[in-house]
CSV table of C-alpha atoms and ligand atoms in Angstrom, one decimal:
chain,number,residue,atom,x,y,z
A,1,UNK,CA,-5.8,6.9,-4.2
A,2,UNK,CA,-7.8,7.9,-1.3
A,3,UNK,CA,-7.1,6.2,1.6
A,4,UNK,CA,-9.5,6.9,4.4
A,5,UNK,CA,-8.7,6.3,8.1
A,6,UNK,CA,-10.6,6.8,11.3
A,7,UNK,CA,-8.9,9.1,13.5
A,8,UNK,CA,-9.4,9.2,17.2
A,9,UNK,CA,-8.7,12.5,17.8
A,10,UNK,CA,-11.2,14.2,15.5
A,11,UNK,CA,-13.6,10.9,15.9
A,12,UNK,CA,-13.9,10.9,12.0
A,13,UNK,CA,-12.9,8.7,9.3
A,14,UNK,CA,-10.7,11.1,7.3
A,15,UNK,CA,-8.9,11.2,3.6
A,16,UNK,CA,-5.4,10.7,4.5
A,17,UNK,CA,-2.7,13.2,3.7
A,18,UNK,CA,0.9,12.5,4.4
A,19,UNK,CA,3.0,15.5,5.4
A,20,UNK,CA,5.6,14.7,2.7
A,21,UNK,CA,4.7,13.2,-0.5
A,22,UNK,CA,4.7,9.6,-0.6
A,23,UNK,CA,6.5,9.3,3.0
A,24,UNK,CA,5.0,8.3,6.4
A,25,UNK,CA,6.5,9.0,9.8
A,26,UNK,CA,4.7,6.7,12.1
A,27,UNK,CA,5.4,6.0,15.8
A,28,UNK,CA,4.2,2.9,17.5
A,29,UNK,CA,3.9,2.6,21.3
A,30,UNK,CA,5.8,-0.6,22.0
A,31,UNK,CA,6.4,-3.2,24.7
A,32,UNK,CA,7.2,-2.9,28.4
A,33,UNK,CA,10.0,-5.5,28.7
A,34,UNK,CA,9.7,-6.6,32.2
A,35,UNK,CA,7.9,-9.7,31.3
A,36,UNK,CA,6.6,-11.7,28.2
A,37,UNK,CA,4.5,-9.9,25.8
A,38,UNK,CA,1.1,-11.4,25.3
A,39,UNK,CA,-1.1,-12.1,22.2
A,40,UNK,CA,-3.4,-9.5,23.0
A,41,UNK,CA,-0.2,-6.7,22.8
A,42,UNK,CA,0.6,-8.5,19.6
A,43,UNK,CA,-2.9,-7.7,18.2
A,44,UNK,CA,-1.9,-3.9,18.6
A,45,UNK,CA,1.7,-4.6,16.9
A,46,UNK,CA,0.1,-6.5,14.2
A,47,UNK,CA,-2.5,-3.5,13.6
A,48,UNK,CA,0.7,-1.3,13.3
A,49,UNK,CA,2.0,-3.8,10.7
A,50,UNK,CA,-1.3,-3.7,8.8
A,51,UNK,CA,-0.9,0.1,8.5
A,52,UNK,CA,2.7,0.1,7.6
A,53,UNK,CA,2.1,-2.7,5.1
A,54,UNK,CA,-1.0,-1.0,3.4
A,55,UNK,CA,1.2,2.2,2.9
A,56,UNK,CA,4.1,0.2,1.6
A,57,UNK,CA,1.4,-1.7,-0.9
A,58,UNK,CA,0.6,1.7,-1.9
A,59,UNK,CA,4.3,2.7,-2.5
A,60,UNK,CA,4.9,5.0,0.3
A,61,UNK,CA,8.0,4.8,2.2
A,62,UNK,CA,7.3,4.4,5.9
A,63,UNK,CA,9.8,5.4,8.5
A,64,UNK,CA,8.5,3.7,11.6
A,65,UNK,CA,9.7,3.9,15.3
A,66,UNK,CA,8.7,1.3,17.7
A,67,UNK,CA,9.8,1.9,21.4
A,68,UNK,CA,11.1,-0.6,23.8
A,69,UNK,CA,10.3,0.6,27.4
A,70,UNK,CA,12.9,-1.0,29.6
A,71,UNK,CA,12.3,1.7,32.3
A,72,UNK,CA,9.5,0.4,34.6
A,73,UNK,CA,6.4,2.2,34.1
A,74,UNK,CA,5.1,4.4,36.9
A,75,UNK,CA,1.5,3.9,38.2
A,76,UNK,CA,-0.6,4.3,41.3
A,77,UNK,CA,0.0,0.7,42.1
A,78,UNK,CA,3.6,1.1,41.9
A,79,UNK,CA,3.9,4.2,43.9
A,80,UNK,CA,1.8,2.6,46.4
A,81,UNK,CA,4.2,-0.7,46.4
A,82,UNK,CA,7.1,1.7,46.5
A,83,UNK,CA,8.6,0.1,43.4
A,84,UNK,CA,8.0,-0.2,39.5
A,85,UNK,CA,7.5,-3.5,37.6
A,86,UNK,CA,10.6,-3.7,36.0
A,87,UNK,CA,12.1,-3.9,39.7
A,88,UNK,CA,9.8,-6.3,40.7
A,89,UNK,CA,10.5,-8.7,37.8
A,90,UNK,CA,14.2,-8.2,38.6
A,91,UNK,CA,13.9,-9.2,42.4
A,92,UNK,CA,11.6,-12.0,41.4
A,93,UNK,CA,14.3,-13.4,39.0
A,94,UNK,CA,17.3,-12.3,40.8
A,95,UNK,CA,18.9,-10.4,37.9
A,96,UNK,CA,19.4,-6.7,37.1
A,97,UNK,CA,16.7,-4.9,35.5
A,98,UNK,CA,18.9,-4.6,32.5
A,99,UNK,CA,19.5,-8.1,32.0
A,100,UNK,CA,15.5,-8.8,32.5
A,101,UNK,CA,14.9,-6.1,29.9
A,102,UNK,CA,17.3,-7.5,27.3
A,103,UNK,CA,16.0,-11.1,27.8
A,104,UNK,CA,12.3,-10.3,27.2
A,105,UNK,CA,13.2,-7.8,24.5
A,106,UNK,CA,14.7,-10.8,22.6
A,107,UNK,CA,12.0,-12.7,23.0
A,108,UNK,CA,9.6,-10.0,21.7
A,109,UNK,CA,11.7,-9.6,18.7
A,110,UNK,CA,11.6,-13.3,18.0
A,111,UNK,CA,7.9,-13.2,18.4
A,112,UNK,CA,7.6,-10.5,15.9
A,113,UNK,CA,9.6,-12.0,13.4
A,114,UNK,CA,7.4,-15.4,13.7
A,115,UNK,CA,4.2,-13.2,13.1
A,116,UNK,CA,5.9,-11.6,10.1
A,117,UNK,CA,5.9,-8.3,11.6
A,118,UNK,CA,8.3,-6.2,9.7
A,119,UNK,CA,11.1,-4.6,11.9
A,120,UNK,CA,10.8,-0.9,12.5
A,121,UNK,CA,13.2,1.4,11.0
A,122,UNK,CA,14.4,1.8,14.7
A,123,UNK,CA,13.4,0.1,17.9
A,124,UNK,CA,14.2,2.8,20.6
A,125,UNK,CA,15.1,1.7,24.2
A,126,UNK,CA,13.9,4.1,26.8
A,127,UNK,CA,17.1,3.7,28.8
A,128,UNK,CA,18.9,5.3,25.6
A,129,UNK,CA,16.8,8.5,25.5
A,130,UNK,CA,17.2,9.9,29.1
A,131,UNK,CA,18.9,13.1,27.9
A,132,UNK,CA,16.2,13.7,25.3
A,133,UNK,CA,13.5,13.3,27.8
A,134,UNK,CA,15.5,15.7,30.3
A,135,UNK,CA,15.8,18.1,27.6
A,136,UNK,CA,12.2,18.1,26.8
A,137,UNK,CA,11.4,18.6,30.5
A,138,UNK,CA,13.5,21.5,30.9
A,139,UNK,CA,11.9,23.1,27.9
A,140,UNK,CA,8.6,22.5,29.6
A,141,UNK,CA,9.6,24.1,32.9
A,142,UNK,CA,11.0,27.1,30.9
A,143,UNK,CA,7.8,27.6,29.1
A,144,UNK,CA,5.8,27.2,32.4
A,145,UNK,CA,3.9,23.8,31.6
A,146,UNK,CA,5.9,22.2,34.1
A,147,UNK,CA,7.0,22.7,37.8
A,148,UNK,CA,9.6,21.2,39.8
A,149,UNK,CA,8.7,20.1,43.7
A,150,UNK,CA,11.1,18.5,45.9
A,151,UNK,CA,13.3,16.9,43.1
A,152,UNK,CA,10.0,15.7,41.4
A,153,UNK,CA,8.7,17.5,38.2
A,154,UNK,CA,5.3,17.5,37.4
A,155,UNK,CA,3.3,18.6,34.2
A,156,UNK,CA,0.6,21.3,35.2
A,157,UNK,CA,-2.4,19.7,33.2
A,158,UNK,CA,-4.7,23.3,33.7
A,159,UNK,CA,-1.9,25.1,31.6
A,160,UNK,CA,-2.5,23.1,28.5
A,161,UNK,CA,-5.6,24.3,26.6
A,162,UNK,CA,-6.3,21.2,24.7
A,163,UNK,CA,-6.1,19.0,27.5
A,164,UNK,CA,-8.4,16.2,27.1
A,165,UNK,CA,-9.3,16.6,23.4
A,166,UNK,CA,-8.3,13.0,22.3
A,167,UNK,CA,-9.8,11.1,25.1
A,168,UNK,CA,-12.8,13.5,26.1
A,169,UNK,CA,-11.5,13.4,29.6
A,170,UNK,CA,-11.5,17.4,29.9
A,171,UNK,CA,-10.4,18.6,33.2
A,172,UNK,CA,-14.2,19.2,33.8
A,173,UNK,CA,-14.8,15.5,33.3
A,174,UNK,CA,-11.6,14.3,35.5
A,175,UNK,CA,-12.4,16.1,38.5
A,176,UNK,CA,-15.6,13.8,38.7
A,177,UNK,CA,-13.6,10.9,39.3
A,178,UNK,CA,-11.2,8.7,37.7
A,179,UNK,CA,-8.1,7.1,38.7
A,180,UNK,CA,-5.2,9.3,39.5
A,181,UNK,CA,-1.4,9.1,40.3
A,182,UNK,CA,-1.4,10.1,43.7
A,183,UNK,CA,1.8,12.0,45.0
A,184,UNK,CA,2.5,14.4,47.7
A,185,UNK,CA,4.4,17.2,45.9
A,186,UNK,CA,1.7,17.6,42.9
A,187,UNK,CA,-0.1,21.0,43.1
A,188,UNK,CA,-3.1,19.5,41.3
A,189,UNK,CA,-4.1,15.9,41.7
A,190,UNK,CA,-4.5,15.7,37.8
A,191,UNK,CA,-1.1,17.0,36.9
A,192,UNK,CA,1.1,14.1,36.1
A,193,UNK,CA,4.9,13.1,36.6
A,194,UNK,CA,7.6,13.9,34.1
A,195,UNK,CA,10.6,13.1,36.4
A,196,UNK,CA,10.5,11.5,39.9
A,197,UNK,CA,13.3,11.4,42.7
A,198,UNK,CA,14.5,8.2,43.2
A,199,UNK,CA,14.7,6.6,46.7
A,200,UNK,CA,18.3,5.0,47.4
A,201,UNK,CA,17.6,1.3,46.7
A,202,UNK,CA,15.7,2.3,43.4
A,203,UNK,CA,17.9,0.2,40.9
A,204,UNK,CA,17.3,2.3,38.0
A,205,UNK,CA,18.2,6.0,38.1
A,206,UNK,CA,20.0,8.7,36.5
A,207,UNK,CA,21.3,12.4,37.1
A,208,UNK,CA,19.0,15.4,36.3
A,209,UNK,CA,18.9,18.8,37.2
A,210,UNK,CA,16.2,18.1,39.7
A,211,UNK,CA,17.1,15.0,41.3
A,212,UNK,CA,18.9,11.5,40.9
A,213,UNK,CA,15.6,9.7,39.6
A,214,UNK,CA,13.8,8.4,36.6
A,215,UNK,CA,11.2,9.7,34.1
A,216,UNK,CA,7.6,9.5,34.5
A,217,UNK,CA,5.3,7.3,32.5
A,218,UNK,CA,4.8,9.4,29.4
A,219,UNK,CA,7.6,11.3,28.5
A,220,UNK,CA,9.6,8.7,27.0
A,221,UNK,CA,7.3,8.3,23.8
A,222,UNK,CA,7.3,12.2,23.4
A,223,UNK,CA,11.1,12.2,23.6
A,224,UNK,CA,11.6,9.4,21.3
A,225,UNK,CA,9.3,10.5,18.7
A,226,UNK,CA,10.3,13.9,18.4
A,227,UNK,CA,14.2,12.8,18.3
A,228,UNK,CA,13.7,10.4,15.4
A,229,UNK,CA,10.8,11.8,13.4
A,230,UNK,CA,10.7,15.4,14.3
A,231,UNK,CA,7.9,17.7,15.8
A,232,UNK,CA,4.8,16.6,13.9
A,233,UNK,CA,4.3,12.9,12.6
A,234,UNK,CA,1.8,11.4,10.2
A,235,UNK,CA,0.5,8.6,12.3
A,236,UNK,CA,1.0,7.5,15.9
A,237,UNK,CA,-0.8,3.9,17.2
A,238,UNK,CA,-1.5,2.1,20.4
A,239,UNK,CA,-4.0,0.0,21.9
A,240,UNK,CA,-7.4,1.5,23.1
A,241,UNK,CA,-6.1,1.7,26.8
A,242,UNK,CA,-3.4,4.2,25.6
A,243,UNK,CA,-5.7,6.8,24.7
A,244,UNK,CA,-5.9,7.9,28.4
A,245,UNK,CA,-3.8,8.9,29.9
A,246,UNK,CA,-0.7,7.8,28.0
A,247,UNK,CA,-1.5,9.6,24.5
A,248,UNK,CA,-3.3,12.5,26.0
A,249,UNK,CA,-0.2,13.3,28.2
A,250,UNK,CA,2.0,12.9,25.1
A,251,UNK,CA,0.1,15.4,23.3
A,252,UNK,CA,0.3,17.8,26.1
A,253,UNK,CA,4.2,17.2,26.5
A,254,UNK,CA,5.0,17.5,22.8
A,255,UNK,CA,2.6,20.3,22.0
A,256,UNK,CA,4.0,21.9,25.0
A,257,UNK,CA,7.4,21.6,24.4
A,258,UNK,CA,7.4,22.4,20.6
A,259,UNK,CA,4.4,24.6,20.0
A,260,UNK,CA,3.8,22.3,17.0
A,261,UNK,CA,0.9,20.0,16.2
A,262,UNK,CA,2.3,16.5,17.6
A,263,UNK,CA,0.3,13.9,15.4
A,264,UNK,CA,-1.9,14.2,12.3
A,265,UNK,CA,-3.6,10.8,12.7
A,266,UNK,CA,-4.2,8.8,15.7
A,267,UNK,CA,-4.8,5.1,15.3
A,268,UNK,CA,-6.1,2.9,18.2
A,269,UNK,CA,-6.8,-0.7,18.1
A,270,UNK,CA,-9.6,-2.3,20.2
A,271,UNK,CA,-8.7,-4.8,22.7
A,272,UNK,CA,-8.1,-8.6,22.4
A,273,UNK,CA,-10.7,-10.4,24.8
A,274,UNK,CA,-10.9,-13.6,26.7
A,275,UNK,CA,-14.1,-14.8,27.6
A,276,UNK,CA,-15.5,-11.2,27.0
A,277,UNK,CA,-12.7,-9.7,29.2
A,278,UNK,CA,-9.5,-7.9,28.1
A,279,UNK,CA,-6.5,-10.0,27.9
A,280,UNK,CA,-3.9,-8.6,30.6
A,281,UNK,CA,-1.0,-9.6,32.4
A,282,UNK,CA,-2.4,-8.4,35.5
A,283,UNK,CA,-5.7,-10.5,35.2
A,284,UNK,CA,-3.6,-13.5,34.2
A,285,UNK,CA,-6.0,-14.3,31.5
A,286,UNK,CA,-3.2,-14.2,28.7
A,287,UNK,CA,-1.6,-16.5,26.3
A,288,UNK,CA,1.9,-16.3,24.8
A,289,UNK,CA,2.8,-16.8,21.3
A,290,UNK,CA,4.6,-20.1,22.4
A,291,UNK,CA,1.3,-21.3,23.8
A,292,UNK,CA,0.0,-21.3,20.2
A,293,UNK,CA,3.1,-22.9,18.8
A,294,UNK,CA,2.6,-25.8,21.8
A,295,UNK,CA,-1.1,-26.4,20.5
A,296,UNK,CA,0.8,-27.0,17.1
A,297,UNK,CA,-0.3,-24.1,15.5
A,298,UNK,CA,1.5,-21.6,13.5
A,299,UNK,CA,2.2,-18.2,14.8
A,300,UNK,CA,0.8,-16.9,11.6
A,301,UNK,CA,-2.4,-18.2,12.3
A,302,UNK,CA,-3.0,-15.7,14.8
A,303,UNK,CA,-1.9,-13.0,11.9
A,304,UNK,CA,-4.7,-14.3,10.0
A,305,UNK,CA,-7.1,-14.4,12.9
A,306,UNK,CA,-6.4,-10.7,13.3
A,307,UNK,CA,-7.2,-9.9,9.8
A,308,UNK,CA,-10.5,-11.6,10.0
A,309,UNK,CA,-11.8,-8.5,12.5
A,310,UNK,CA,-11.4,-5.1,11.8
A,311,UNK,CA,-8.7,-3.7,14.2
A,312,UNK,CA,-11.3,-1.1,15.5
A,313,UNK,CA,-13.6,-3.6,16.8
A,314,UNK,CA,-12.9,-6.1,19.6
A,315,UNK,CA,-11.9,-9.5,19.0
A,316,UNK,CA,-12.7,-12.2,21.6
A,317,UNK,CA,-10.0,-15.0,21.3
A,318,UNK,CA,-11.1,-18.5,21.0
A,319,UNK,CA,-8.9,-21.8,20.1
A,320,UNK,CA,-11.5,-22.6,17.8
A,321,UNK,CA,-11.3,-19.4,15.9
A,322,UNK,CA,-7.5,-19.7,15.9
A,323,UNK,CA,-7.7,-23.3,14.4
A,324,UNK,CA,-10.2,-22.0,11.8
A,325,UNK,CA,-7.9,-19.4,10.9
A,326,UNK,CA,-4.7,-21.8,10.6
A,327,UNK,CA,-7.0,-24.2,8.3
A,328,UNK,CA,-7.7,-21.1,6.2
A,329,UNK,CA,-4.0,-20.2,6.0
A,330,UNK,CA,-3.1,-24.0,5.0
A,331,UNK,CA,-5.5,-23.6,2.3
A,332,UNK,CA,-3.9,-20.5,0.9
A,333,UNK,CA,-0.6,-22.1,1.1
A,334,UNK,CA,-1.8,-25.2,-0.7
A,335,UNK,CA,-3.5,-23.0,-3.4
A,336,UNK,CA,0.0,-21.5,-4.2
A,337,UNK,CA,1.7,-24.9,-3.8
A,338,UNK,CA,-0.5,-26.6,-6.2
A,339,UNK,CA,-0.5,-24.0,-8.8
A,340,UNK,CA,2.3,-25.2,-11.0
A,341,UNK,CA,1.9,-22.0,-13.4
A,342,UNK,CA,4.9,-19.8,-13.2
A,343,UNK,CA,3.0,-17.0,-15.3
A,344,UNK,CA,0.2,-15.0,-14.9
A,345,UNK,CA,-1.1,-11.5,-14.6
A,346,UNK,CA,-2.8,-9.5,-12.1
A,347,UNK,CA,-6.7,-9.7,-12.2
A,348,UNK,CA,-7.5,-5.8,-12.6
A,349,UNK,CA,-11.2,-6.4,-11.3
A,350,UNK,CA,-10.0,-8.1,-7.9
A,351,UNK,CA,-6.9,-5.6,-7.6
A,352,UNK,CA,-9.4,-2.8,-7.7
A,353,UNK,CA,-11.8,-4.6,-5.3
A,354,UNK,CA,-8.9,-5.2,-2.8
A,355,UNK,CA,-7.5,-1.8,-3.0
A,356,UNK,CA,-10.8,-0.1,-2.3
A,357,UNK,CA,-11.1,-2.4,0.9
A,358,UNK,CA,-7.6,-1.2,2.3
A,359,UNK,CA,-8.4,2.4,1.2
A,360,UNK,CA,-11.5,2.1,3.4
A,361,UNK,CA,-10.0,2.5,6.6
A,362,UNK,CA,-8.2,-0.8,6.2
A,363,UNK,CA,-11.1,-3.1,5.7
A,364,UNK,CA,-9.3,-6.2,6.3
A,365,UNK,CA,-12.1,-8.7,6.8
A,366,UNK,CA,-13.7,-7.5,3.3
A,367,UNK,CA,-10.0,-7.6,1.8
A,368,UNK,CA,-10.0,-11.7,2.9
A,369,UNK,CA,-13.4,-12.1,1.6
A,370,UNK,CA,-12.2,-10.6,-1.8
A,371,UNK,CA,-9.5,-12.7,-1.9
A,372,UNK,CA,-11.2,-15.9,-1.5
A,373,UNK,CA,-14.0,-14.9,-4.0
A,374,UNK,CA,-10.9,-14.5,-6.3
A,375,UNK,CA,-9.6,-18.0,-5.5
A,376,UNK,CA,-13.0,-19.5,-6.1
A,377,UNK,CA,-13.9,-17.7,-9.3
A,378,UNK,CA,-14.3,-19.8,-12.1
A,379,UNK,CA,-13.3,-17.0,-14.8
A,380,UNK,CA,-9.8,-16.8,-14.7
A,381,UNK,CA,-6.8,-18.9,-14.8
A,382,UNK,CA,-5.1,-20.5,-12.0
A,383,UNK,CA,-1.6,-18.5,-13.0
A,384,UNK,CA,-3.4,-15.3,-12.7
A,385,UNK,CA,-5.1,-16.1,-9.6
A,386,UNK,CA,-1.7,-17.2,-8.0
A,387,UNK,CA,-0.2,-14.0,-9.2
A,388,UNK,CA,-2.9,-11.9,-8.0
A,389,UNK,CA,-2.9,-13.7,-4.6
A,390,UNK,CA,1.0,-13.2,-4.2
A,391,UNK,CA,0.4,-9.4,-4.9
A,392,UNK,CA,-2.2,-9.4,-2.1
A,393,UNK,CA,0.1,-11.1,0.1
A,394,UNK,CA,2.4,-8.0,-0.1
A,395,UNK,CA,0.0,-6.6,2.4
A,396,UNK,CA,-1.2,-9.7,4.3
A,397,UNK,CA,2.3,-10.8,4.9
A,398,UNK,CA,1.9,-14.6,5.2
A,399,UNK,CA,4.8,-15.0,2.9
A,400,UNK,CA,3.0,-17.4,0.7
A,401,UNK,CA,5.6,-17.1,-1.8
A,402,UNK,CA,7.6,-19.5,0.2
A,403,UNK,CA,5.2,-22.3,-0.7
A,404,UNK,CA,6.6,-22.2,-4.5
A,405,UNK,CA,10.0,-22.5,-3.0
A,406,UNK,CA,9.1,-25.7,-1.5
A,407,UNK,CA,8.7,-27.2,-5.1
A,408,UNK,CA,12.8,-26.9,-5.1
A,409,UNK,CA,13.3,-29.4,-2.4
A,410,UNK,CA,15.7,-32.0,-3.2
A,411,UNK,CA,14.6,-35.6,-3.3
A,412,UNK,CA,17.1,-36.6,-0.2
A,413,UNK,CA,15.6,-33.9,2.1
A,414,UNK,CA,11.9,-35.1,0.7
A,415,UNK,CA,13.1,-38.6,1.9
A,416,UNK,CA,14.5,-37.5,5.3
A,417,UNK,CA,11.2,-35.5,5.8
A,418,UNK,CA,9.2,-38.7,5.2
A,419,UNK,CA,11.5,-40.8,7.5
A,420,UNK,CA,10.8,-38.0,10.2
A,421,UNK,CA,7.1,-38.2,9.6
A,422,UNK,CA,7.1,-41.9,10.1
A,423,UNK,CA,9.1,-41.8,13.3
A,424,UNK,CA,6.8,-38.7,14.6
A,425,UNK,CA,3.7,-41.1,14.0
A,426,UNK,CA,5.4,-44.1,15.9
A,427,UNK,CA,6.2,-41.6,18.6
A,428,UNK,CA,10.1,-42.1,18.2
A,429,UNK,CA,10.8,-38.9,19.4
A,430,UNK,CA,14.6,-39.4,19.5
A,431,UNK,CA,14.5,-40.7,16.0
A,432,UNK,CA,12.5,-37.7,15.0
A,433,UNK,CA,14.9,-35.1,16.7
A,434,UNK,CA,17.8,-36.8,14.9
A,435,UNK,CA,16.2,-36.4,11.5
A,436,UNK,CA,15.2,-32.9,12.3
A,437,UNK,CA,18.9,-32.0,13.0
A,438,UNK,CA,20.1,-33.6,9.9
A,439,UNK,CA,17.7,-31.9,7.7
A,440,UNK,CA,18.5,-28.6,9.5
A,441,UNK,CA,22.2,-29.1,9.0
A,442,UNK,CA,21.6,-29.6,5.4
A,443,UNK,CA,20.3,-25.8,5.1
A,444,UNK,CA,16.1,-26.7,5.5
A,445,UNK,CA,14.0,-25.9,8.2
A,446,UNK,CA,10.9,-27.9,9.2
A,447,UNK,CA,7.6,-26.6,10.4
A,448,UNK,CA,5.2,-28.9,12.3
A,449,UNK,CA,1.4,-28.4,12.4
A,450,UNK,CA,-1.3,-30.3,13.8
A,451,UNK,CA,-2.3,-31.5,10.1
A,452,UNK,CA,1.3,-32.0,8.4
A,453,UNK,CA,5.1,-31.0,8.6
A,454,UNK,CA,6.5,-28.7,6.1
A,455,UNK,CA,10.0,-28.2,4.9
A,456,UNK,CA,11.7,-25.1,3.2
A,457,UNK,CA,15.1,-24.0,2.7
A,458,UNK,CA,16.5,-21.5,5.7
B,501,AMP,P1,1.5,-2.7,27.9
B,501,AMP,O1,2.6,-3.7,28.0
B,501,AMP,O2,0.4,-3.2,28.8
B,501,AMP,O3,2.0,-1.3,28.1
B,501,AMP,O4,0.9,-2.8,26.4
B,501,AMP,C1,1.7,-2.7,25.4
B,501,AMP,C2,0.6,-2.4,24.1
B,501,AMP,O5,-0.3,-3.5,24.0
B,501,AMP,C3,-0.1,-1.0,24.3
B,501,AMP,O6,-0.6,-0.2,23.1
B,501,AMP,C4,-1.5,-1.4,24.8
B,501,AMP,O7,-2.6,-1.0,24.2
B,501,AMP,C5,-1.8,-3.0,24.1
B,501,AMP,N1,-2.7,-3.9,24.7
B,501,AMP,C6,-2.7,-4.3,26.1
B,501,AMP,N2,-3.5,-5.2,26.1
B,501,AMP,C7,-4.1,-5.5,25.1
B,501,AMP,C8,-5.1,-6.5,24.5
B,501,AMP,N3,-5.9,-7.2,25.5
B,501,AMP,N4,-5.5,-6.3,23.4
B,501,AMP,C9,-4.8,-5.4,22.6
B,501,AMP,N5,-3.9,-4.5,22.9
B,501,AMP,C10,-3.5,-4.7,24.0
B,502,ZN,ZN1,4.0,5.2,24.2
């Protein structure tokens, strides 16, 4: 197979070649857990899952690291406000920053599960890698890429020859504007922070050779990637806003410290938009996964929606398109459920087309189109179509095979589910809750959607 991927660094679609045969090392920039993660963020994590599943579909072993940023990021706004985002949340909710981080981390992990995002090999928490970050900063100082000033440490951007290669923000371009992190101890305004001295009321701070302080915005990913995956990795992902400065700075830090190439393929997802604007926490124009559930739609409808648009194109979110995705997904489940044949063989012709779509820079809209064409084709048996669809689902990740398990629901559970549907119709919510509890106590789970209720073993 020749898998082709668009790489941000070279701005080209390139033939993919892994460092080790049939093995992939991949680092995903993960969430900052000072607040809920919104579905725009999940689009980026779904992209990472699609990449992982593509490689697994083609029989690679994927070692995937996703970080959990439980140290507040430092931005210009934060410096001006004199506190970081984690601390703002802690004050707002009267909890310690660690409590806040664990609270949102748990919601994040549960959401990922609902979206059928496969768990990373490791979720690395930034607060557990402070020593590795300090060691990397020491190396950078030793190699003269970084300097200490008044208890703070900065990366001297001018010393790193390839600075700007990823984003196109060369020093020349940067000099003509662009937002900068202001700090009085910087030698050059373009330098970025590796370590910052904390004021006494800063809740999260650690000892270091330079000051009691906390790490800068970018060093955590460089340190955690190297510690877990080695100096050079196959793939690094993030959303398009991570390209600059975050990933540009990660390259400078990692390559400065190790002297080795950091990442072979940079994959960035375009944003999820609302009314043509980026979905973001700061604009307040975001939806949580629970908002989708509140509308009676399944989290997996969002997974389907994300597959309908290539991850390197912007996707404008509308409830209408999510509903359309939900009904398409229902049809896939319905097809598997109604296909009683237990036997079948993979339809080679469609498998070849499907593989080809994935190999072509993960063309997920085409993979979906081929799937529907296969389901509707008149030339193949239902059994063959079902087996082929289930194979494709190894990539899609809808867990369509759970539909076949639904055939094995005992009559008693079916009866209780019908009674509950009746209660729901009559808006008898206490009876409906009672029946749900009874069904669940017998080892089954219910899923309510706008159209129907399904039941399956836990
Ligand atoms: P943040 O919590 O802002 O650091 O974002 C976490 C991840 O989500 C990063 O990789 C961002 O690039 C990505 N991201 C943020 N907003 C969006 C959006 N509207 N659409 C897609 N990805 C996003
Ligand atoms: Zn990162």
